[in-house]
PDB file of C-alpha atoms and ligand atoms in Angstrom:
ATOM      1  CA  MET A   1       5.362 -13.748  19.971  1.00 47.00           C
ATOM      2  CA  SER A   2       2.978 -11.639  22.002  1.00 46.00           C
ATOM      3  CA  THR A   3       5.808 -10.909  24.452  1.00 66.00           C
ATOM      4  CA  LEU A   4       8.017  -9.519  21.660  1.00 86.00           C
ATOM      5  CA  ASN A   5       9.375  -6.073  22.434  1.00 89.00           C
ATOM      6  CA  LYS A   6       8.738  -4.108  19.248  1.00 93.00           C
ATOM      7  CA  ASN A   7      10.963  -1.241  20.376  1.00 93.00           C
ATOM      8  CA  PRO A   8      13.130   0.046  18.896  1.00 96.00           C
ATOM      9  CA  ARG A   9      10.883   0.008  15.847  1.00 97.00           C
ATOM     10  CA  ILE A  10      13.459   1.338  13.394  1.00 98.00           C
ATOM     11  CA  ILE A  11      15.598  -1.174  11.517  1.00 98.00           C
ATOM     12  CA  VAL A  12      18.433   0.675   9.760  1.00 98.00           C
ATOM     13  CA  ALA A  13      19.237  -0.893   6.352  1.00 98.00           C
ATOM     14  CA  LEU A  14      23.038  -1.081   6.122  1.00 97.00           C
ATOM     15  CA  ASP A  15      23.537  -1.027   2.373  1.00 94.00           C
ATOM     16  CA  PHE A  16      27.251  -0.291   1.978  1.00 96.00           C
ATOM     17  CA  PRO A  17      29.820  -1.855  -0.394  1.00 94.00           C
ATOM     18  CA  SER A  18      32.356  -2.420   2.391  1.00 96.00           C
ATOM     19  CA  ALA A  19      32.548  -2.844   6.153  1.00 97.00           C
ATOM     20  CA  ALA A  20      34.316   0.392   7.142  1.00 97.00           C
ATOM     21  CA  PRO A  21      31.538   2.949   6.427  1.00 97.00           C
ATOM     22  CA  ALA A  22      28.949   0.627   7.950  1.00 97.00           C
ATOM     23  CA  LEU A  23      30.993   0.152  11.128  1.00 98.00           C
ATOM     24  CA  ASP A  24      31.684   3.906  11.345  1.00 97.00           C
ATOM     25  CA  LEU A  25      27.953   4.544  11.187  1.00 97.00           C
ATOM     26  CA  VAL A  26      27.088   1.833  13.672  1.00 98.00           C
ATOM     27  CA  SER A  27      29.673   3.149  16.139  1.00 98.00           C
ATOM     28  CA  GLU A  28      27.434   6.236  16.518  1.00 97.00           C
ATOM     29  CA  PHE A  29      24.319   4.178  17.247  1.00 98.00           C
ATOM     30  CA  ASP A  30      23.004   2.526  20.360  1.00 97.00           C
ATOM     31  CA  PRO A  31      21.132  -0.814  20.226  1.00 98.00           C
ATOM     32  CA  LYS A  32      18.356   0.872  22.237  1.00 96.00           C
ATOM     33  CA  LEU A  33      17.808   3.319  19.338  1.00 96.00           C
ATOM     34  CA  CYS A  34      17.691   0.985  16.357  1.00 98.00           C
ATOM     35  CA  ARG A  35      18.057  -2.483  14.953  1.00 98.00           C
ATOM     36  CA  LEU A  36      20.195  -3.248  11.878  1.00 98.00           C
ATOM     37  CA  LYS A  37      19.474  -4.979   8.564  1.00 98.00           C
ATOM     38  CA  VAL A  38      22.215  -6.713   6.572  1.00 98.00           C
ATOM     39  CA  GLY A  39      21.296  -7.675   3.025  1.00 98.00           C
ATOM     40  CA  LYS A  40      22.676  -9.807   0.226  1.00 97.00           C
ATOM     41  CA  GLU A  41      25.375  -7.346  -0.867  1.00 96.00           C
ATOM     42  CA  MET A  42      27.085  -6.898   2.488  1.00 98.00           C
ATOM     43  CA  PHE A  43      26.641 -10.534   3.478  1.00 98.00           C
ATOM     44  CA  THR A  44      28.115 -11.770   0.193  1.00 97.00           C
ATOM     45  CA  ARG A  45      31.095  -9.442   0.483  1.00 97.00           C
ATOM     46  CA  LEU A  46      31.760  -9.693   4.197  1.00 98.00           C
ATOM     47  CA  GLY A  47      30.237 -12.971   5.324  1.00 97.00           C
ATOM     48  CA  PRO A  48      29.134 -14.267   8.709  1.00 98.00           C
ATOM     49  CA  ALA A  49      31.953 -12.507  10.609  1.00 98.00           C
ATOM     50  CA  PHE A  50      30.424  -9.111   9.834  1.00 98.00           C
ATOM     51  CA  VAL A  51      27.018 -10.206  11.106  1.00 98.00           C
ATOM     52  CA  GLU A  52      28.547 -11.666  14.262  1.00 97.00           C
ATOM     53  CA  LYS A  53      30.446  -8.412  14.811  1.00 97.00           C
ATOM     54  CA  LEU A  54      27.231  -6.376  14.731  1.00 98.00           C
ATOM     55  CA  ALA A  55      25.429  -8.858  16.973  1.00 97.00           C
ATOM     56  CA  GLY A  56      28.446  -8.793  19.294  1.00 97.00           C
ATOM     57  CA  LYS A  57      27.952  -5.037  19.713  1.00 97.00           C
ATOM     58  CA  GLY A  58      24.515  -5.789  21.133  1.00 98.00           C
ATOM     59  CA  PHE A  59      22.430  -4.987  18.034  1.00 98.00           C
ATOM     60  CA  ASP A  60      19.449  -7.020  16.886  1.00 98.00           C
ATOM     61  CA  VAL A  61      20.391  -8.014  13.321  1.00 98.00           C
ATOM     62  CA  PHE A  62      17.867  -8.742  10.589  1.00 98.00           C
ATOM     63  CA  LEU A  63      19.680 -10.908   8.008  1.00 98.00           C
ATOM     64  CA  ASP A  64      17.774 -10.162   4.810  1.00 98.00           C
ATOM     65  CA  LEU A  65      18.756 -13.065   2.546  1.00 98.00           C
ATOM     66  CA  LYS A  66      15.221 -13.951   1.354  1.00 98.00           C
ATOM     67  CA  PHE A  67      15.698 -17.718   1.171  1.00 98.00           C
ATOM     68  CA  HIS A  68      13.792 -19.674  -1.510  1.00 98.00           C
ATOM     69  CA  ASP A  69      14.770 -23.314  -2.061  1.00 98.00           C
ATOM     70  CA  ILE A  70      13.641 -26.838  -1.213  1.00 98.00           C
ATOM     71  CA  PRO A  71      12.355 -27.183   2.373  1.00 98.00           C
ATOM     72  CA  ASN A  72      15.352 -29.104   3.703  1.00 98.00           C
ATOM     73  CA  THR A  73      17.851 -26.591   2.319  1.00 98.00           C
ATOM     74  CA  VAL A  74      15.982 -23.544   3.614  1.00 98.00           C
ATOM     75  CA  ALA A  75      15.517 -25.128   7.050  1.00 98.00           C
ATOM     76  CA  ALA A  76      19.257 -25.845   7.251  1.00 98.00           C
ATOM     77  CA  ALA A  77      20.133 -22.323   6.068  1.00 98.00           C
ATOM     78  CA  CYS A  78      17.845 -20.815   8.737  1.00 98.00           C
ATOM     79  CA  ALA A  79      19.562 -22.933  11.395  1.00 98.00           C
ATOM     80  CA  ALA A  80      22.934 -21.647  10.148  1.00 98.00           C
ATOM     81  CA  VAL A  81      21.643 -18.066  10.439  1.00 98.00           C
ATOM     82  CA  ALA A  82      20.483 -18.747  13.994  1.00 98.00           C
ATOM     83  CA  ASP A  83      24.029 -19.825  14.882  1.00 97.00           C
ATOM     84  CA  LEU A  84      25.221 -16.296  14.004  1.00 97.00           C
ATOM     85  CA  GLY A  85      23.105 -14.831  16.797  1.00 96.00           C
ATOM     86  CA  VAL A  86      20.767 -13.168  14.323  1.00 98.00           C
ATOM     87  CA  TRP A  87      17.455 -11.688  15.555  1.00 98.00           C
ATOM     88  CA  MET A  88      15.385 -11.959  12.336  1.00 98.00           C
ATOM     89  CA  VAL A  89      15.706 -13.991   9.131  1.00 98.00           C
ATOM     90  CA  ASN A  90      13.481 -14.144   6.064  1.00 98.00           C
ATOM     91  CA  LEU A  91      12.359 -16.384   3.213  1.00 98.00           C
ATOM     92  CA  HIS A  92       9.979 -16.109   0.255  1.00 98.00           C
ATOM     93  CA  ALA A  93       6.378 -17.100   0.994  1.00 98.00           C
ATOM     94  CA  SER A  94       6.174 -18.240  -2.644  1.00 98.00           C
ATOM     95  CA  GLY A  95       8.531 -21.087  -1.679  1.00 98.00           C
ATOM     96  CA  GLY A  96       5.351 -22.683  -0.351  1.00 98.00           C
ATOM     97  CA  THR A  97       3.829 -23.911   2.887  1.00 98.00           C
ATOM     98  CA  ARG A  98       6.130 -26.916   3.295  1.00 98.00           C
ATOM     99  CA  MET A  99       9.215 -24.753   2.913  1.00 99.00           C
ATOM    100  CA  MET A 100       7.982 -22.196   5.462  1.00 99.00           C
ATOM    101  CA  GLU A 101       6.902 -24.927   7.893  1.00 98.00           C
ATOM    102  CA  ALA A 102      10.231 -26.738   7.564  1.00 99.00           C
ATOM    103  CA  ALA A 103      12.099 -23.525   8.406  1.00 98.00           C
ATOM    104  CA  ARG A 104       9.816 -22.739  11.347  1.00 98.00           C
ATOM    105  CA  GLU A 105      10.004 -26.301  12.716  1.00 98.00           C
ATOM    106  CA  ARG A 106      13.792 -26.319  12.471  1.00 98.00           C
ATOM    107  CA  LEU A 107      14.104 -22.978  14.239  1.00 98.00           C
ATOM    108  CA  GLU A 108      11.764 -24.165  16.996  1.00 98.00           C
ATOM    109  CA  THR A 109      14.271 -26.855  17.940  1.00 98.00           C
ATOM    110  CA  LEU A 110      16.944 -24.238  18.696  1.00 97.00           C
ATOM    111  CA  SER A 111      17.625 -22.473  21.973  1.00 94.00           C
ATOM    112  CA  HIS A 112      18.212 -19.175  20.126  1.00 92.00           C
ATOM    113  CA  ARG A 113      15.313 -18.825  17.701  1.00 96.00           C
ATOM    114  CA  PRO A 114      15.382 -15.852  15.285  1.00 98.00           C
ATOM    115  CA  LEU A 115      12.059 -14.403  14.172  1.00 98.00           C
ATOM    116  CA  LEU A 116      11.045 -15.862  10.806  1.00 98.00           C
ATOM    117  CA  ILE A 117       9.602 -13.395   8.302  1.00 98.00           C
ATOM    118  CA  ALA A 118       8.178 -14.050   4.819  1.00 98.00           C
ATOM    119  CA  VAL A 119       8.542 -11.871   1.748  1.00 97.00           C
ATOM    120  CA  THR A 120       5.237 -11.839  -0.141  1.00 96.00           C
ATOM    121  CA  ILE A 121       5.446  -9.980  -3.464  1.00 93.00           C
ATOM    122  CA  LEU A 122       8.529  -7.829  -4.009  1.00 91.00           C
ATOM    123  CA  THR A 123       7.466  -4.195  -4.235  1.00 85.00           C
ATOM    124  CA  SER A 124       9.526  -3.890  -7.428  1.00 87.00           C
ATOM    125  CA  LEU A 125       7.049  -6.167  -9.229  1.00 88.00           C
ATOM    126  CA  GLY A 126       3.968  -4.788 -10.953  1.00 88.00           C
ATOM    127  CA  GLU A 127       0.881  -6.601 -12.223  1.00 90.00           C
ATOM    128  CA  ARG A 128       2.460  -7.410 -15.593  1.00 93.00           C
ATOM    129  CA  ASP A 129       5.617  -8.764 -13.936  1.00 92.00           C
ATOM    130  CA  ILE A 130       3.726 -11.104 -11.641  1.00 93.00           C
ATOM    131  CA  ALA A 131       1.440 -12.229 -14.499  1.00 95.00           C
ATOM    132  CA  GLU A 132       4.577 -13.264 -16.419  1.00 96.00           C
ATOM    133  CA  ILE A 133       5.536 -15.632 -13.623  1.00 96.00           C
ATOM    134  CA  GLY A 134       2.024 -17.038 -13.331  1.00 95.00           C
ATOM    135  CA  PHE A 135       0.422 -14.975 -10.560  1.00 95.00           C
ATOM    136  CA  HIS A 136      -3.117 -13.767 -11.310  1.00 94.00           C
ATOM    137  CA  GLY A 137      -4.619 -10.457 -10.243  1.00 94.00           C
ATOM    138  CA  ALA A 138      -3.257  -7.347  -8.591  1.00 92.00           C
ATOM    139  CA  PRO A 139      -0.034  -7.449  -6.545  1.00 91.00           C
ATOM    140  CA  ALA A 140      -1.952  -6.388  -3.411  1.00 92.00           C
ATOM    141  CA  ASP A 141      -4.346  -9.376  -3.710  1.00 95.00           C
ATOM    142  CA  ASN A 142      -1.351 -11.689  -3.991  1.00 96.00           C
ATOM    143  CA  VAL A 143       0.288 -10.050  -0.987  1.00 96.00           C
ATOM    144  CA  ILE A 144      -2.843 -10.794   1.049  1.00 97.00           C
ATOM    145  CA  ARG A 145      -3.029 -14.392  -0.190  1.00 97.00           C
ATOM    146  CA  LEU A 146       0.649 -15.039   0.601  1.00 98.00           C
ATOM    147  CA  ALA A 147       0.393 -13.251   3.962  1.00 98.00           C
ATOM    148  CA  LYS A 148      -2.358 -15.659   4.984  1.00 98.00           C
ATOM    149  CA  LEU A 149      -0.344 -18.627   3.712  1.00 98.00           C
ATOM    150  CA  ALA A 150       2.628 -17.422   5.784  1.00 98.00           C
ATOM    151  CA  GLU A 151       0.453 -16.973   8.860  1.00 98.00           C
ATOM    152  CA  ASP A 152      -0.993 -20.490   8.446  1.00 98.00           C
ATOM    153  CA  ALA A 153       2.556 -21.879   8.119  1.00 98.00           C
ATOM    154  CA  GLY A 154       3.343 -20.354  11.507  1.00 98.00           C
ATOM    155  CA  VAL A 155       5.913 -17.767  10.488  1.00 98.00           C
ATOM    156  CA  ASP A 156       6.109 -14.620  12.595  1.00 98.00           C
ATOM    157  CA  GLY A 157       5.248 -11.980  10.012  1.00 98.00           C
ATOM    158  CA  ILE A 158       5.837 -10.571   6.562  1.00 98.00           C
ATOM    159  CA  VAL A 159       7.726  -7.816   4.768  1.00 97.00           C
ATOM    160  CA  CYS A 160       5.366  -5.546   2.843  1.00 94.00           C
ATOM    161  CA  SER A 161       5.018  -1.929   1.771  1.00 91.00           C
ATOM    162  CA  PRO A 162       3.198   0.364   4.224  1.00 92.00           C
ATOM    163  CA  LEU A 163       0.433   0.741   1.639  1.00 91.00           C
ATOM    164  CA  GLU A 164      -0.093  -3.013   1.704  1.00 93.00           C
ATOM    165  CA  ALA A 165       0.098  -3.117   5.500  1.00 95.00           C
ATOM    166  CA  VAL A 166      -3.137  -1.132   5.628  1.00 94.00           C
ATOM    167  CA  GLU A 167      -4.901  -3.861   3.675  1.00 95.00           C
ATOM    168  CA  VAL A 168      -3.266  -6.849   5.379  1.00 97.00           C
ATOM    169  CA  ARG A 169      -3.494  -5.726   9.025  1.00 96.00           C
ATOM    170  CA  PRO A 170      -7.261  -6.243   9.476  1.00 96.00           C
ATOM    171  CA  LEU A 171      -7.077  -9.732   7.961  1.00 97.00           C
ATOM    172  CA  ILE A 172      -4.371 -11.269  10.147  1.00 97.00           C
ATOM    173  CA  ASP A 173      -3.605 -11.796  13.832  1.00 97.00           C
ATOM    174  CA  GLN A 174      -2.570  -8.699  15.783  1.00 95.00           C
ATOM    175  CA  ASP A 175       0.684 -10.449  16.788  1.00 96.00           C
ATOM    176  CA  PHE A 176       1.630 -11.169  13.157  1.00 98.00           C
ATOM    177  CA  LEU A 177       4.466  -8.758  12.382  1.00 98.00           C
ATOM    178  CA  LEU A 178       4.347  -6.356   9.460  1.00 98.00           C
ATOM    179  CA  ILE A 179       7.820  -5.109   8.602  1.00 98.00           C
ATOM    180  CA  THR A 180       7.755  -2.232   6.130  1.00 96.00           C
ATOM    181  CA  PRO A 181      10.431  -0.688   3.913  1.00 95.00           C
ATOM    182  CA  GLY A 182       9.405   2.209   1.661  1.00 92.00           C
ATOM    183  CA  VAL A 183       9.379   4.624   4.604  1.00 94.00           C
ATOM    184  CA  ARG A 184      10.422   8.247   4.179  1.00 93.00           C
ATOM    185  CA  PRO A 185      10.287  11.117   6.675  1.00 91.00           C
ATOM    186  CA  ALA A 186       8.270  13.977   5.131  1.00 85.00           C
ATOM    187  CA  SER A 187      11.444  16.039   4.667  1.00 81.00           C
ATOM    188  CA  ALA A 188      13.533  13.279   3.019  1.00 84.00           C
ATOM    189  CA  SER A 189      14.256  12.481  -0.617  1.00 85.00           C
ATOM    190  CA  LEU A 190      12.315   9.545  -2.082  1.00 84.00           C
ATOM    191  CA  ASP A 191      15.499   8.089  -3.684  1.00 85.00           C
ATOM    192  CA  ASP A 192      14.251   5.243  -5.893  1.00 82.00           C
ATOM    193  CA  GLN A 193      11.306   4.384  -3.633  1.00 77.00           C
ATOM    194  CA  LYS A 194       7.926   5.134  -5.185  1.00 75.00           C
ATOM    195  CA  ARG A 195       5.132   4.035  -2.875  1.00 72.00           C
ATOM    196  CA  VAL A 196       6.201   5.546   0.424  1.00 81.00           C
ATOM    197  CA  MET A 197       4.725   6.670   3.736  1.00 92.00           C
ATOM    198  CA  THR A 198       6.107   8.668   6.607  1.00 95.00           C
ATOM    199  CA  PRO A 199       7.234   6.630   9.634  1.00 96.00           C
ATOM    200  CA  LEU A 200       4.289   7.696  11.774  1.00 95.00           C
ATOM    201  CA  ASP A 201       1.743   7.033   9.024  1.00 95.00           C
ATOM    202  CA  ALA A 202       3.239   3.584   8.420  1.00 96.00           C
ATOM    203  CA  LEU A 203       2.827   2.684  12.114  1.00 96.00           C
ATOM    204  CA  ASN A 204      -0.674   4.137  12.250  1.00 94.00           C
ATOM    205  CA  ASN A 205      -1.522   2.041   9.205  1.00 93.00           C
ATOM    206  CA  GLY A 206      -0.554  -1.241  10.806  1.00 95.00           C
ATOM    207  CA  ALA A 207       3.216  -1.580  10.428  1.00 97.00           C
ATOM    208  CA  ASP A 208       5.079  -2.888  13.477  1.00 97.00           C
ATOM    209  CA  MET A 209       8.645  -2.085  12.486  1.00 97.00           C
ATOM    210  CA  LEU A 210      10.156   0.158   9.824  1.00 98.00           C
ATOM    211  CA  VAL A 211      13.127  -0.608   7.572  1.00 97.00           C
ATOM    212  CA  ILE A 212      14.801   2.701   6.770  1.00 97.00           C
ATOM    213  CA  GLY A 213      18.068   3.061   4.884  1.00 96.00           C
ATOM    214  CA  ARG A 214      19.233   6.120   2.993  1.00 95.00           C
ATOM    215  CA  PRO A 215      17.304   8.794   4.938  1.00 96.00           C
ATOM    216  CA  ILE A 216      19.557   7.738   7.853  1.00 97.00           C
ATOM    217  CA  THR A 217      22.682   6.211   6.266  1.00 97.00           C
ATOM    218  CA  GLY A 218      22.996   8.987   3.663  1.00 96.00           C
ATOM    219  CA  ALA A 219      22.322  11.875   6.049  1.00 96.00           C
ATOM    220  CA  ASP A 220      25.046  14.380   6.947  1.00 96.00           C
ATOM    221  CA  ASP A 221      24.385  13.499  10.567  1.00 97.00           C
ATOM    222  CA  PRO A 222      22.966   9.943  10.658  1.00 97.00           C
ATOM    223  CA  LEU A 223      22.449   9.902  14.426  1.00 98.00           C
ATOM    224  CA  LYS A 224      20.518  13.164  14.284  1.00 97.00           C
ATOM    225  CA  SER A 225      18.380  11.788  11.465  1.00 97.00           C
ATOM    226  CA  LEU A 226      17.694   8.580  13.405  1.00 97.00           C
ATOM    227  CA  GLN A 227      16.807  10.547  16.523  1.00 96.00           C
ATOM    228  CA  ALA A 228      14.493  12.836  14.550  1.00 95.00           C
ATOM    229  CA  ILE A 229      12.593   9.799  13.272  1.00 96.00           C
ATOM    230  CA  GLN A 230      12.492   8.341  16.777  1.00 95.00           C
ATOM    231  CA  ASP A 231      11.059  11.635  18.030  1.00 94.00           C
ATOM    232  CA  GLU A 232       8.456  11.589  15.269  1.00 92.00           C
ATOM    233  CA  ILE A 233       7.228   8.126  16.248  1.00 94.00           C
ATOM    234  CA  ALA A 234       7.856   8.419  19.999  1.00 89.00           C
ATOM    235  CA  ALA A 235       4.247   9.043  20.909  1.00 77.00           C
ATOM    236  CA  TYR A 236       3.246   5.892  19.023  1.00 78.00           C
ATOM    237  CA  SER A 237       6.198   3.691  19.954  1.00 63.00           C
ATOM    238  CA  TRP A 238       6.246   4.009  23.672  1.00 53.00           C
ATOM    239  CA  SER A 239       2.497   4.251  24.265  1.00 52.00           C
TER     240      SER A 239
HETATM  241  O1  C5P B 301      17.377   3.242   1.544  1.00 96.46           O
HETATM  242  P1  C5P B 301      15.998   2.699   1.719  1.00 96.46           P
HETATM  243  O2  C5P B 301      15.247   3.256   2.906  1.00 96.46           O
HETATM  244  O3  C5P B 301      15.179   2.766   0.445  1.00 96.46           O
HETATM  245  O4  C5P B 301      16.264   1.154   2.043  1.00 96.46           O
HETATM  246  C1  C5P B 301      15.226   0.215   2.146  1.00 96.46           C
HETATM  247  C2  C5P B 301      15.789  -1.135   2.377  1.00 96.46           C
HETATM  248  O5  C5P B 301      14.709  -2.060   2.358  1.00 96.46           O
HETATM  249  C3  C5P B 301      16.794  -1.608   1.343  1.00 96.46           C
HETATM  250  O6  C5P B 301      17.741  -2.455   2.010  1.00 96.46           O
HETATM  251  C4  C5P B 301      15.944  -2.398   0.373  1.00 96.46           C
HETATM  252  O7  C5P B 301      16.677  -3.416  -0.264  1.00 96.46           O
HETATM  253  C5  C5P B 301      14.911  -2.991   1.310  1.00 96.46           C
HETATM  254  N1  C5P B 301      13.651  -3.367   0.682  1.00 96.46           N
HETATM  255  C6  C5P B 301      12.855  -2.475  -0.004  1.00 96.46           C
HETATM  256  N2  C5P B 301      11.680  -2.883  -0.585  1.00 96.46           N
HETATM  257  C7  C5P B 301      11.309  -4.151  -0.472  1.00 96.46           C
HETATM  258  C8  C5P B 301      12.086  -5.058   0.242  1.00 96.46           C
HETATM  259  C9  C5P B 301      13.280  -4.625   0.802  1.00 96.46           C
HETATM  260  O8  C5P B 301      13.163  -1.295  -0.100  1.00 96.46           O
HETATM  261  N3  C5P B 301      10.161  -4.537  -0.999  1.00 96.46           N
END
């Protein structure tokens, strides 16, 4: 973990309905400039072959499937993800300690071991939403509680908003990864994101890597947009 190279710190979220526009975009990028995230939509439409194609081009791929099931099933699914040559995989911390430990233990037996990341509380959920499903208190308090549970289960980090990263960072190990979506360059549209930070602020507030989609994928010149963000965080990233 401590030897992990956090650069490049930008993970581009490939949220496209088909392979062609995603592959066109990726053909402009270099694995030294960014990593790639594939989520449920693209994986469900295009399957493992698409993921293997991206990995085959030399990109680190974060397969964002957010597993949540019985420990044996999640452990087996994580092993299947590892076989695709994926760099990072995730599960829900609310699946519990035994589920997270089972996934971690299974991955530890493999020669290629993807990083294992836990989702704490989805940023789409407010206090009333989480109360409905039996969580008490503010979302941020639950994020902290689940972050600690994930750390104790030996996973490598969590996904959280940059605003939560500020609160979580002092309470967990420095090597525990904080992966943050909800990042917007100052000049970009917010799209449907509400609680956002600029890339540099997110890093200064404790994030290790940034998931950024539409400010790059929807730009007239995606490579230029990616490079502009890299320039913005360069002083932080390579120091
Ligand atoms: O386009 P945008 O930068 O908003 O994309 C952010 C990506 O991060 C999307 O793939 C979205 O599903 C994901 N994400 C998020 N908020 C979370 C978890 C994941 O925006 N809490």
